[in-house]
Coordinates of C-alpha atoms in Angstrom, one line a residue:
M1242 CA -68.3 16.0 33.6
P1243 CA -66.7 19.5 34.4
S1244 CA -63.6 17.5 35.9
K1245 CA -63.5 15.4 32.4
L1246 CA -63.5 18.5 30.4
K1247 CA -60.6 20.1 32.8
L1248 CA -58.5 17.1 32.3
V1249 CA -58.8 16.9 28.4
D1250 CA -57.8 20.8 28.5
V1251 CA -54.8 19.9 30.7
L1252 CA -53.7 17.2 28.3
S1253 CA -54.2 19.3 25.2
R1254 CA -52.1 21.9 26.7
R1255 CA -49.3 19.5 27.7
I1256 CA -49.4 18.0 24.4
R1257 CA -49.0 21.5 22.7
Q1258 CA -45.9 22.4 24.9
L1259 CA -44.2 19.2 24.1
S1260 CA -44.7 19.6 20.2
Q1261 CA -43.5 23.2 20.6
S1262 CA -40.4 22.0 22.6
K1263 CA -39.7 19.3 20.1
A1264 CA -40.0 21.6 17.2
A1265 CA -37.6 24.1 19.1
S1266 CA -35.2 21.3 19.9
S1267 CA -35.1 20.2 16.3
I1268 CA -34.5 24.1 15.0
K1269 CA -31.5 24.3 17.6
W1270 CA -30.1 20.9 16.3
K1271 CA -30.4 21.9 12.8
L1272 CA -28.4 25.1 13.7
H1273 CA -25.9 23.3 15.5
W1274 CA -25.5 20.9 12.5
L1275 CA -25.0 23.8 9.9
A1276 CA -22.5 25.6 12.5
P1277 CA -21.2 23.0 14.9
N1278 CA -18.3 24.8 16.3
L1279 CA -20.2 28.1 16.7
M1280 CA -23.6 27.0 17.9
R1281 CA -23.6 25.1 21.1
H1282 CA -25.1 21.5 21.4
P1283 CA -28.8 22.2 22.3
H1284 CA -28.4 19.7 25.4
F1285 CA -25.2 20.8 26.5
S1286 CA -24.9 22.6 29.9
A1287 CA -22.3 25.4 30.9
G1288 CA -20.4 22.9 32.7
E1289 CA -20.0 20.7 29.5
A1290 CA -17.6 23.1 28.3
D1291 CA -15.5 23.1 31.0
Y1292 CA -15.3 19.3 31.3
H1293 CA -14.2 19.3 27.4
F1294 CA -11.5 21.8 28.2
K1295 CA -10.2 19.9 31.3
R1296 CA -10.4 16.7 29.0
D1297 CA -8.4 18.5 26.1
E1298 CA -5.6 19.3 28.6
K1299 CA -5.5 15.9 29.7
L1300 CA -5.5 14.2 26.3
N1301 CA -2.8 16.8 25.0
R1302 CA -0.6 16.0 27.7
E1303 CA -0.8 12.3 27.3
T1304 CA -0.3 12.3 23.9
C1305 CA 2.7 14.5 23.8
P1306 CA 6.2 12.9 23.9
A1307 CA 8.4 13.5 26.9
G1308 CA 10.6 16.7 26.6
D1309 CA 13.8 15.0 25.6
E1310 CA 12.3 12.4 23.4
E1311 CA 13.2 12.6 19.6
I1312 CA 10.9 11.1 17.0
R1313 CA 12.2 11.2 13.8
S1314 CA 11.4 9.5 10.5
P1315 CA 14.7 9.9 8.3
M1316 CA 14.1 7.5 5.5
V1317 CA 11.2 5.8 3.6
W1318 CA 11.6 2.8 1.1
G1319 CA 9.8 1.9 -1.8
L1320 CA 9.8 -1.6 -3.8
E1321 CA 8.8 -2.2 -7.2
L1322 CA 8.8 -5.8 -9.0
Y1323 CA 9.7 -6.2 -12.8
G1324 CA 8.5 -9.4 -14.6
P1325 CA 8.8 -10.1 -18.3
Q1326 CA 6.1 -7.6 -19.2
E1327 CA 7.8 -4.8 -17.3
I1328 CA 11.3 -5.2 -17.6
G1329 CA 11.7 -3.0 -20.6
A1330 CA 10.9 0.0 -18.4
L1331 CA 13.3 -0.7 -16.0
Y1332 CA 16.1 -1.1 -18.7
R1333 CA 15.1 2.0 -20.1
A1334 CA 15.5 3.7 -16.6
L1335 CA 18.8 2.3 -15.9
E1336 CA 20.1 3.4 -19.2
R1337 CA 18.8 6.9 -18.7
F1338 CA 20.6 7.0 -15.3
K1339 CA 23.8 5.3 -16.3
W1340 CA 24.0 3.9 -12.5
Q1341 CA 26.8 1.8 -11.4
A1342 CA 28.4 0.2 -8.3
G1343 CA 30.9 2.3 -7.1
W1344 CA 33.1 5.1 -8.6
G1345 CA 35.2 5.0 -11.8
R1346 CA 33.7 1.6 -13.1
S1347 CA 33.4 0.7 -16.8
E1348 CA 30.0 0.3 -18.6
K1349 CA 30.4 -3.5 -18.6
E1350 CA 30.3 -3.3 -14.9
S1351 CA 27.2 -0.9 -14.8
A1352 CA 23.8 -1.8 -13.5
I1353 CA 22.1 -2.4 -16.7
A1354 CA 24.9 -4.6 -17.9
W1355 CA 24.6 -6.7 -14.6
L1356 CA 20.5 -6.9 -15.1
Q1357 CA 20.8 -8.1 -18.4
N1358 CA 23.6 -10.8 -17.9
E1359 CA 21.6 -12.2 -14.7
R1360 CA 18.4 -12.3 -16.7
A1361 CA 20.1 -13.8 -19.8
Y1362 CA 21.7 -16.6 -17.8
G1363 CA 18.6 -17.2 -15.5
R1364 CA 20.3 -16.6 -12.2
D1365 CA 18.7 -15.8 -9.0
G1366 CA 19.6 -14.7 -5.3
S1367 CA 22.1 -12.3 -6.7
W1368 CA 22.1 -8.5 -5.9
Y1369 CA 23.5 -5.3 -7.3
N1370 CA 24.4 -2.3 -4.7
V1371 CA 24.3 0.9 -6.6
G1372 CA 24.9 2.7 -3.5
I1373 CA 23.9 6.5 -2.7
V1374 CA 22.5 8.6 -5.7
V1375 CA 22.7 12.5 -5.3
P1376 CA 20.8 15.1 -7.2
N1377 CA 22.1 16.4 -10.3
S1378 CA 22.2 19.6 -8.8
Q1379 CA 24.5 18.7 -6.0
R1380 CA 27.4 16.8 -7.9
Q1381 CA 29.9 19.4 -6.5
N1382 CA 29.0 18.3 -2.7
Y1383 CA 29.9 14.7 -3.4
V1384 CA 33.6 14.0 -4.4
T1385 CA 33.0 10.1 -4.9
A1386 CA 29.7 9.9 -5.9
D1387 CA 29.1 8.9 -9.7
N1388 CA 25.5 8.0 -9.6
Y1389 CA 22.7 10.8 -10.3
A1390 CA 19.0 11.2 -10.5
D1391 CA 16.7 13.7 -9.2
P1392 CA 14.9 12.5 -5.8
P1393 CA 11.6 13.8 -4.6
K1394 CA 11.6 17.6 -3.4
Q1395 CA 11.3 16.3 0.3
A1396 CA 14.2 14.2 -0.3
N1397 CA 17.9 14.7 0.0
H1398 CA 19.3 11.5 -1.7
L1399 CA 18.5 7.9 -2.7
L1400 CA 19.9 4.5 -1.4
V1401 CA 19.4 2.1 -4.5
R1402 CA 19.8 -1.6 -4.8
L1403 CA 18.9 -4.4 -7.2
F1404 CA 17.9 -7.8 -6.4
Q1405 CA 17.1 -10.8 -8.6
P1406 CA 14.9 -13.1 -6.4
T1407 CA 14.2 -15.5 -9.2
P1408 CA 15.4 -15.9 -12.9
S1409 CA 12.3 -14.0 -14.4
L1410 CA 11.7 -11.4 -11.5
T1411 CA 13.7 -8.3 -10.7
C1412 CA 13.1 -5.9 -7.7
L1413 CA 14.4 -2.3 -7.4
L1414 CA 14.7 -1.1 -3.9
I1415 CA 15.1 2.5 -3.3
G1416 CA 15.3 4.4 0.1
F1417 CA 14.6 7.9 0.1
S1418 CA 16.5 10.1 2.5
L1419 CA 14.0 12.6 3.7
K1420 CA 14.7 16.3 4.7
E1421 CA 14.4 17.6 8.0
E1422 CA 11.2 19.3 7.7
L1423 CA 9.5 16.0 6.8
A1424 CA 11.7 13.6 9.0
S1425 CA 10.6 15.5 12.1
S1426 CA 6.8 15.8 11.1
Y1427 CA 5.6 13.0 13.4
H1428 CA 7.2 14.8 16.4
N1429 CA 6.0 18.2 15.6
Q1430 CA 2.3 16.9 14.9
L1431 CA 2.4 15.4 18.5
K1432 CA 3.8 18.3 20.1
L1433 CA 0.9 20.5 19.1
D1434 CA -1.6 21.2 21.5
R1435 CA -5.0 20.2 19.9
K1436 CA -8.5 21.5 20.7
S1437 CA -11.3 19.0 20.3
H1438 CA -14.0 20.4 17.8
Y1439 CA -17.2 19.1 16.1
R1440 CA -17.6 18.0 12.4
R1441 CA -20.7 17.2 10.1
I1442 CA -20.4 13.4 8.7
R1443 CA -22.3 12.3 5.5
R1444 CA -25.2 10.8 7.4
R1445 CA -28.2 13.3 7.6
W1446 CA -28.0 15.5 10.4
A1447 CA -25.2 13.9 12.3
I1448 CA -22.1 15.4 13.8
E1449 CA -18.9 13.8 15.0
H1450 CA -16.8 14.8 18.0
L1451 CA -13.1 14.9 17.1
S1452 CA -11.0 14.9 20.4
P1453 CA -7.2 15.9 20.6
E1454 CA -6.3 12.2 20.3
H1455 CA -8.3 11.7 17.1
I1456 CA -6.9 14.9 15.4
K1457 CA -3.3 13.9 16.1
S1458 CA -4.1 10.3 14.7
K1459 CA -5.4 12.1 11.5
S1460 CA -2.6 14.3 11.1
I1461 CA -0.1 11.2 11.4
D1462 CA -2.2 9.4 8.9
D1463 CA -2.0 12.0 6.5
T1464 CA 2.1 12.3 7.0
R1465 CA 2.2 8.6 6.4
N1466 CA 0.2 8.8 3.2
Q1467 CA 2.3 11.4 2.2
L1468 CA 5.5 9.4 2.6
Q1469 CA 3.7 6.5 0.7
D1470 CA 2.7 8.9 -2.0
L1471 CA 6.5 10.2 -2.2
A1472 CA 7.7 6.8 -3.0
S1473 CA 4.8 5.7 -5.3
N1474 CA 5.2 8.8 -7.4
W1475 CA 8.7 8.6 -8.0
F1476 CA 8.5 4.9 -9.5
S1477 CA 5.4 5.8 -11.4
K1478 CA 7.3 8.7 -13.2
N1479 CA 10.6 7.2 -13.4
A1480 CA 10.7 3.3 -13.4
P1481 CA 7.0 1.8 -13.3
G1482 CA 6.7 -2.0 -12.6
Y1483 CA 4.2 -4.3 -11.7
F1484 CA 2.6 -2.5 -8.7
S1485 CA 2.8 0.9 -10.4
N1486 CA 0.8 -0.3 -13.5
T1487 CA -1.6 -2.5 -11.7
I1488 CA -2.6 -0.6 -8.4
S1489 CA -0.9 2.6 -8.8
R1490 CA 1.4 2.1 -5.7
V1491 CA 4.5 0.5 -4.2
I1492 CA 5.2 -1.7 -1.4
T1493 CA 6.6 0.9 1.2
A1494 CA 8.5 0.8 4.5
E1495 CA 9.4 3.5 6.8
L1496 CA 12.1 4.2 9.5
I1497 CA 11.0 5.8 12.7
T1498 CA 13.8 6.4 15.5
T1499 CA 13.1 7.2 19.0
K1500 CA 15.4 8.1 21.7
N1501 CA 13.9 7.1 25.2
Q1502 CA 11.5 4.3 24.5
S1503 CA 10.4 1.8 22.2
L1504 CA 7.7 2.7 19.7
F1505 CA 6.0 -0.6 20.0
P1506 CA 4.4 -2.3 23.4
N1507 CA 7.0 -4.5 25.3
S1508 CA 4.3 -7.0 26.5
K1509 CA 0.5 -7.6 26.0
N1510 CA -0.2 -6.0 29.2
D1511 CA 1.1 -2.8 27.8
H1512 CA -1.9 -0.9 27.0
V1513 CA -1.2 2.4 27.9
R1514 CA -2.9 5.3 25.4
D1515 CA 0.1 7.6 24.7
W1516 CA 1.4 8.9 21.6
R1517 CA 2.8 5.6 20.4
S1518 CA -0.6 4.2 20.2
I1519 CA -1.2 7.1 17.7
V1520 CA 1.8 6.6 15.7
S1521 CA 1.7 2.9 15.3
A1522 CA -1.1 0.9 17.2
T1523 CA -0.1 -2.8 17.2
T1524 CA 0.3 -5.8 19.6
P1525 CA 3.6 -7.5 20.7
F1526 CA 2.7 -10.7 18.6
N1527 CA 2.8 -8.8 15.5
I1528 CA 6.4 -7.2 16.5
W1529 CA 9.5 -8.9 14.8
T1530 CA 12.6 -8.0 16.9
L1531 CA 16.4 -8.4 15.6
E1532 CA 17.6 -11.0 17.8
D1533 CA 21.1 -9.7 18.3
C1534 CA 20.0 -5.9 18.6
P1535 CA 16.5 -5.9 20.3
A1536 CA 16.4 -2.1 19.6
M1537 CA 15.6 -2.8 16.4
Q1538 CA 11.9 -3.9 15.3
F1539 CA 9.5 -3.6 12.9
I1540 CA 5.7 -4.2 12.2
V1541 CA 3.6 -5.0 9.0
E1542 CA 0.8 -2.4 9.0
N1543 CA -2.3 -3.8 7.0
R1544 CA -4.0 -0.1 6.8
K1545 CA -8.0 0.2 6.5
E1546 CA -7.4 1.9 3.0
Y1547 CA -7.0 -0.7 0.4
D1548 CA -4.5 1.5 -1.9
K1549 CA -2.5 2.0 1.2
R1550 CA -2.8 -1.3 2.5
F1551 CA 0.7 -2.9 2.6
H1552 CA 3.3 -0.7 4.8
L1553 CA 5.9 -1.7 7.0
I1554 CA 7.1 0.4 10.0
T1555 CA 10.5 0.0 11.5
N1556 CA 11.4 1.5 14.8
L1557 CA 15.2 1.9 16.1
H1558 CA 15.5 2.7 19.6
T1559 CA 18.8 4.7 19.4
D1560 CA 19.7 4.7 22.8
K1561 CA 19.6 1.2 23.1
I1562 CA 21.9 0.3 20.3
P1563 CA 25.3 -1.3 21.1
E1564 CA 28.1 0.8 20.0
D1565 CA 29.9 -2.0 18.2
K1566 CA 26.7 -2.7 16.0
I1567 CA 27.0 0.8 14.5
K1568 CA 30.8 1.9 15.3
H1569 CA 31.7 1.1 11.6
L1570 CA 29.2 3.2 10.3
G1571 CA 30.3 6.3 12.2
G1572 CA 28.9 5.9 15.4
H1573 CA 25.5 7.3 17.0
Q1574 CA 24.7 9.6 13.9
P1575 CA 21.6 9.9 12.1
H1576 CA 23.0 8.5 8.8
A1577 CA 24.5 5.5 10.5
Y1578 CA 21.0 4.6 11.7
T1579 CA 19.4 4.6 8.4
Y1580 CA 22.4 2.4 6.9
F1581 CA 22.0 0.1 9.7
C1582 CA 18.4 -0.6 8.9
H1583 CA 18.7 -0.7 5.2
E1584 CA 21.4 -3.5 5.5
H1585 CA 19.1 -5.5 7.7
L1586 CA 15.9 -4.9 6.0
D1587 CA 16.8 -4.9 2.2
E1588 CA 16.4 -8.6 1.7
I1589 CA 13.2 -8.8 4.0
L1590 CA 11.5 -6.1 1.9
V1591 CA 12.1 -8.1 -1.2
N1592 CA 10.4 -11.2 0.2
F1593 CA 7.4 -9.3 1.4
A1594 CA 7.2 -7.7 -2.0
A1595 CA 7.2 -11.3 -3.5
I1596 CA 4.4 -12.1 -1.1
E1597 CA 2.3 -9.0 -2.0
F1598 CA 2.9 -9.8 -5.8
L1599 CA 1.3 -13.2 -5.3
V1600 CA -1.4 -11.6 -3.5
E1601 CA -2.3 -9.3 -6.0
V1602 CA -2.1 -11.8 -9.1
S1603 CA -4.5 -13.9 -7.0
K1604 CA -6.8 -10.8 -6.5
N1605 CA -6.6 -9.9 -10.3
L1606 CA -7.3 -13.6 -11.3
K1607 CA -10.7 -13.7 -9.2
T1608 CA -11.7 -10.3 -10.5
S1609 CA -11.0 -11.3 -14.0
T1610 CA -13.2 -14.6 -13.7
T1611 CA -16.2 -12.7 -12.0
S1612 CA -16.0 -9.8 -14.4
L1613 CA -16.8 -12.0 -17.8
K1614 CA -19.0 -14.9 -17.5
L1615 CA -21.0 -16.7 -20.2
D1616 CA -24.5 -15.2 -19.1
Q1617 CA -22.8 -11.6 -19.2
V1618 CA -21.2 -12.0 -22.6
R1619 CA -24.7 -12.3 -24.1
K1620 CA -25.7 -9.0 -22.9
R1621 CA -22.4 -7.4 -24.7
T1622 CA -21.0 -7.6 -28.0
S1623 CA -18.9 -10.6 -28.8
A1624 CA -16.2 -8.3 -30.1
K1625 CA -15.5 -6.6 -26.8
S1626 CA -15.7 -10.0 -25.0
L1627 CA -13.1 -11.3 -27.2
E1628 CA -11.1 -8.1 -26.6
K1629 CA -11.3 -8.5 -22.8
I1630 CA -10.1 -12.4 -23.1
Q1631 CA -7.3 -11.3 -25.1
R1632 CA -6.4 -8.7 -22.8
F1633 CA -6.4 -11.0 -20.0
F1634 CA -3.9 -13.5 -21.8
D1635 CA -1.7 -10.2 -22.4
M1636 CA -1.6 -9.3 -19.0
S1637 CA -0.8 -12.6 -17.6
I1638 CA 2.3 -13.2 -19.6
G1639 CA 5.0 -14.6 -17.3
T1640 CA 2.7 -15.0 -14.5
P1641 CA 2.6 -18.7 -14.2
L1642 CA 6.5 -18.6 -14.7
I1643 CA 7.2 -16.1 -11.8
A1644 CA 4.8 -18.1 -9.5
S1645 CA 6.7 -21.4 -10.5
E1646 CA 10.0 -19.8 -9.7
L1647 CA 9.0 -18.6 -6.3
K1648 CA 7.5 -21.9 -5.2
M1649 CA 10.6 -23.5 -6.3
R1650 CA 12.5 -21.0 -4.2
T1651 CA 10.8 -22.0 -1.2
E1652 CA 12.2 -25.5 -1.5
D1653 CA 15.5 -24.2 -0.6
K1654 CA 14.8 -23.0 3.2
S1655 CA 18.3 -22.3 4.0
L1656 CA 18.0 -19.2 2.0
Y1657 CA 15.2 -17.7 3.9
S1658 CA 17.2 -18.5 7.0
F1659 CA 20.2 -16.7 5.7
Q1660 CA 18.1 -13.5 4.7
C1661 CA 15.5 -13.3 7.4
S1662 CA 16.8 -15.5 10.4
K1663 CA 17.8 -12.6 12.7
F1664 CA 14.3 -11.5 13.3
S1665 CA 11.6 -13.4 15.3
A1666 CA 8.3 -12.8 17.1
T1667 CA 6.6 -13.6 20.1
S1668 CA 4.4 -16.7 19.9
L1669 CA 0.4 -16.0 20.1
W1670 CA 0.1 -19.3 21.9
D1671 CA 3.1 -19.3 24.2
E1672 CA 5.0 -16.0 25.4
K1673 CA 8.2 -18.0 26.0
K1674 CA 8.5 -19.1 22.5
S1675 CA 9.4 -17.1 19.4
K1676 CA 8.4 -17.8 15.7
P1677 CA 11.2 -17.0 13.3
L1678 CA 10.5 -14.8 10.2
A1679 CA 12.3 -16.9 7.6
E1680 CA 9.8 -19.8 8.4
L1681 CA 6.7 -17.7 8.2
L1682 CA 8.0 -16.1 4.8
C1683 CA 9.1 -19.4 3.4
E1684 CA 5.6 -21.2 4.2
H1685 CA 3.4 -18.3 3.2
T1686 CA 5.3 -17.8 -0.2
K1687 CA 5.0 -21.5 -0.8
Y1688 CA 1.3 -21.6 0.0
L1689 CA 0.6 -18.2 -2.4
A1690 CA 2.7 -19.8 -5.1
S1691 CA 0.8 -22.8 -5.2
R1692 CA -2.5 -21.2 -5.0
T1693 CA -1.6 -18.6 -7.6
I1694 CA -0.3 -21.6 -9.8
S1695 CA -3.9 -23.6 -9.5
E1696 CA -6.0 -20.4 -10.0
E1697 CA -4.2 -19.2 -12.9
G1698 CA -4.4 -22.6 -14.5
L1699 CA -8.2 -22.7 -14.0
T1700 CA -8.8 -19.2 -15.0
R1701 CA -6.9 -19.7 -18.3
D1702 CA -8.9 -22.7 -19.0
H1703 CA -12.0 -20.8 -18.2
F1704 CA -11.2 -18.3 -20.5
A1705 CA -10.0 -20.6 -23.2
Q1706 CA -13.7 -22.4 -23.2
L1707 CA -15.2 -18.9 -23.1
A1708 CA -13.5 -17.9 -26.2
N1709 CA -14.6 -20.9 -28.1
I1710 CA -18.0 -20.3 -27.3
V1711 CA -17.8 -17.0 -28.1
S1712 CA -15.9 -17.8 -31.5
V1713 CA -18.7 -20.5 -32.4
R1714 CA -21.4 -18.1 -31.6
E1715 CA -20.0 -15.6 -34.0
S1716 CA -19.3 -18.1 -36.8
V1717 CA -23.2 -18.9 -36.5
K1718 CA -23.9 -15.4 -36.7
A1719 CA -21.8 -14.9 -39.6
Q1720 CA -23.1 -18.0 -41.4
S1721 CA -26.6 -16.6 -40.8
R1722 CA -25.7 -13.4 -42.2
M1723 CA -24.3 -15.1 -45.3
E1724 CA -27.4 -17.0 -45.6
W1725 CA -29.5 -13.8 -45.8
L1726 CA -27.0 -12.1 -48.1
T1727 CA -27.5 -15.0 -50.6
L1728 CA -31.0 -14.9 -50.3
M1729 CA -31.2 -11.0 -50.8
A1730 CA -28.7 -11.4 -53.8
L1731 CA -31.1 -14.2 -55.4
V1732 CA -34.1 -11.9 -54.9
V1733 CA -32.2 -9.0 -56.4
A1734 CA -31.2 -11.4 -59.3
L1735 CA -34.8 -12.4 -59.9
I1736 CA -36.2 -8.7 -60.0
S1737 CA -33.5 -7.6 -62.4
L1738 CA -34.3 -10.7 -64.7
W1739 CA -38.0 -10.0 -64.4
V1740 CA -37.5 -6.2 -65.4
S1741 CA -35.1 -7.0 -68.2
F1742 CA -37.8 -9.3 -69.6
S1743 CA -40.7 -7.2 -69.1
K1744 CA -38.9 -4.3 -71.1
S1745 CA -38.3 -6.6 -74.0

């Protein structure tokens, strides 16, 4: 019996010690959570701090560009589309800016006159080069420039072009030439030595550890968001079109120039984690290369955030550009690099914008269908339901026409070959083969246009039937109300007759 009592006593003391240690550990963890970078992790030893210090040094060294490497982002492009509903906003913008192609041209040769003529006669496949557009405050610095507009504060000037891909669809492409502070932002962010730290996250009592690589990646993403917002904000303020009105952003692209090495991996075995993977993580199968100048490549980045989803990243490896490719632009100069890429990307960006237009239209059709169904109409007032149906028909004006025109455009494959034939990517199935960009754009546009036409017709029929049902239901309700009013009027008349007889 004494031995059993002794064993119970030992076990009870051990349980009390464990409960006290757990409580103390919980308190320490909560203190660490409240001030993660001041209070040490309760389970970390003194050697952990030394380990993280050495690891930070290693990661900073790996993610820092070499001493003579130059990473710049001299230009960002924005694209906006204008259908029958949005073209009025573009007319007003062009009338206000008075842009024209070249110096000293008459009003009959202005951008707005060209656009009105192209849309009036239903022409397609044409384009109008406005060229350089300088700030109003710098007119005296440009002798031959005759186009003016105030660019964003972070930009020096604009490069403007108008495209008419189909008779009913106009594209405005603007390149924003960035000032040095923003153009060198990527390089400066990667050069900084970062220190790992902890950060509280939304989940209760949870902490996230951020390494130098994560911190640099976050700063690069913030800069990229700034570039996209720069273009989107200018369009929404000066010339809002389809994308500005529906998703509050425009299609964007950026140019990143590097001196010593390409921004993108050269082969599928190139998995080195360095500064390139922070700026743009991709695979060789998503890289489109200019065949007669491999120094120029681009990728289409589908970002995690939906509102920043479509973004094209272009890289120009400046040391690998043949002299004859840029000699007519002034040789190896920053402005020559931007003009070179501007010339090769413009119509490719227009085709990508058309694809994104079809994607957004298809998404809006699905959203409209699911947001208003017959069982949901019963829970709402019929008037609001009819207003929503009317709003759908108003917003979809011109959509079937544009989708049909884009589908017809894909029948002429030579058009895509002329605009995009110079770019190709490594085949996913055979690295020795390449897939042409023109073929991909043509096939994808045709598929999306056909799907959009079908979905739009089905959605229109669905809403037409729904509107008829709601109208019949309202008619029945109105008839029922009239019957009650007639009955009440008859009762009032009988009462009045009875009162008059009783008085007499």
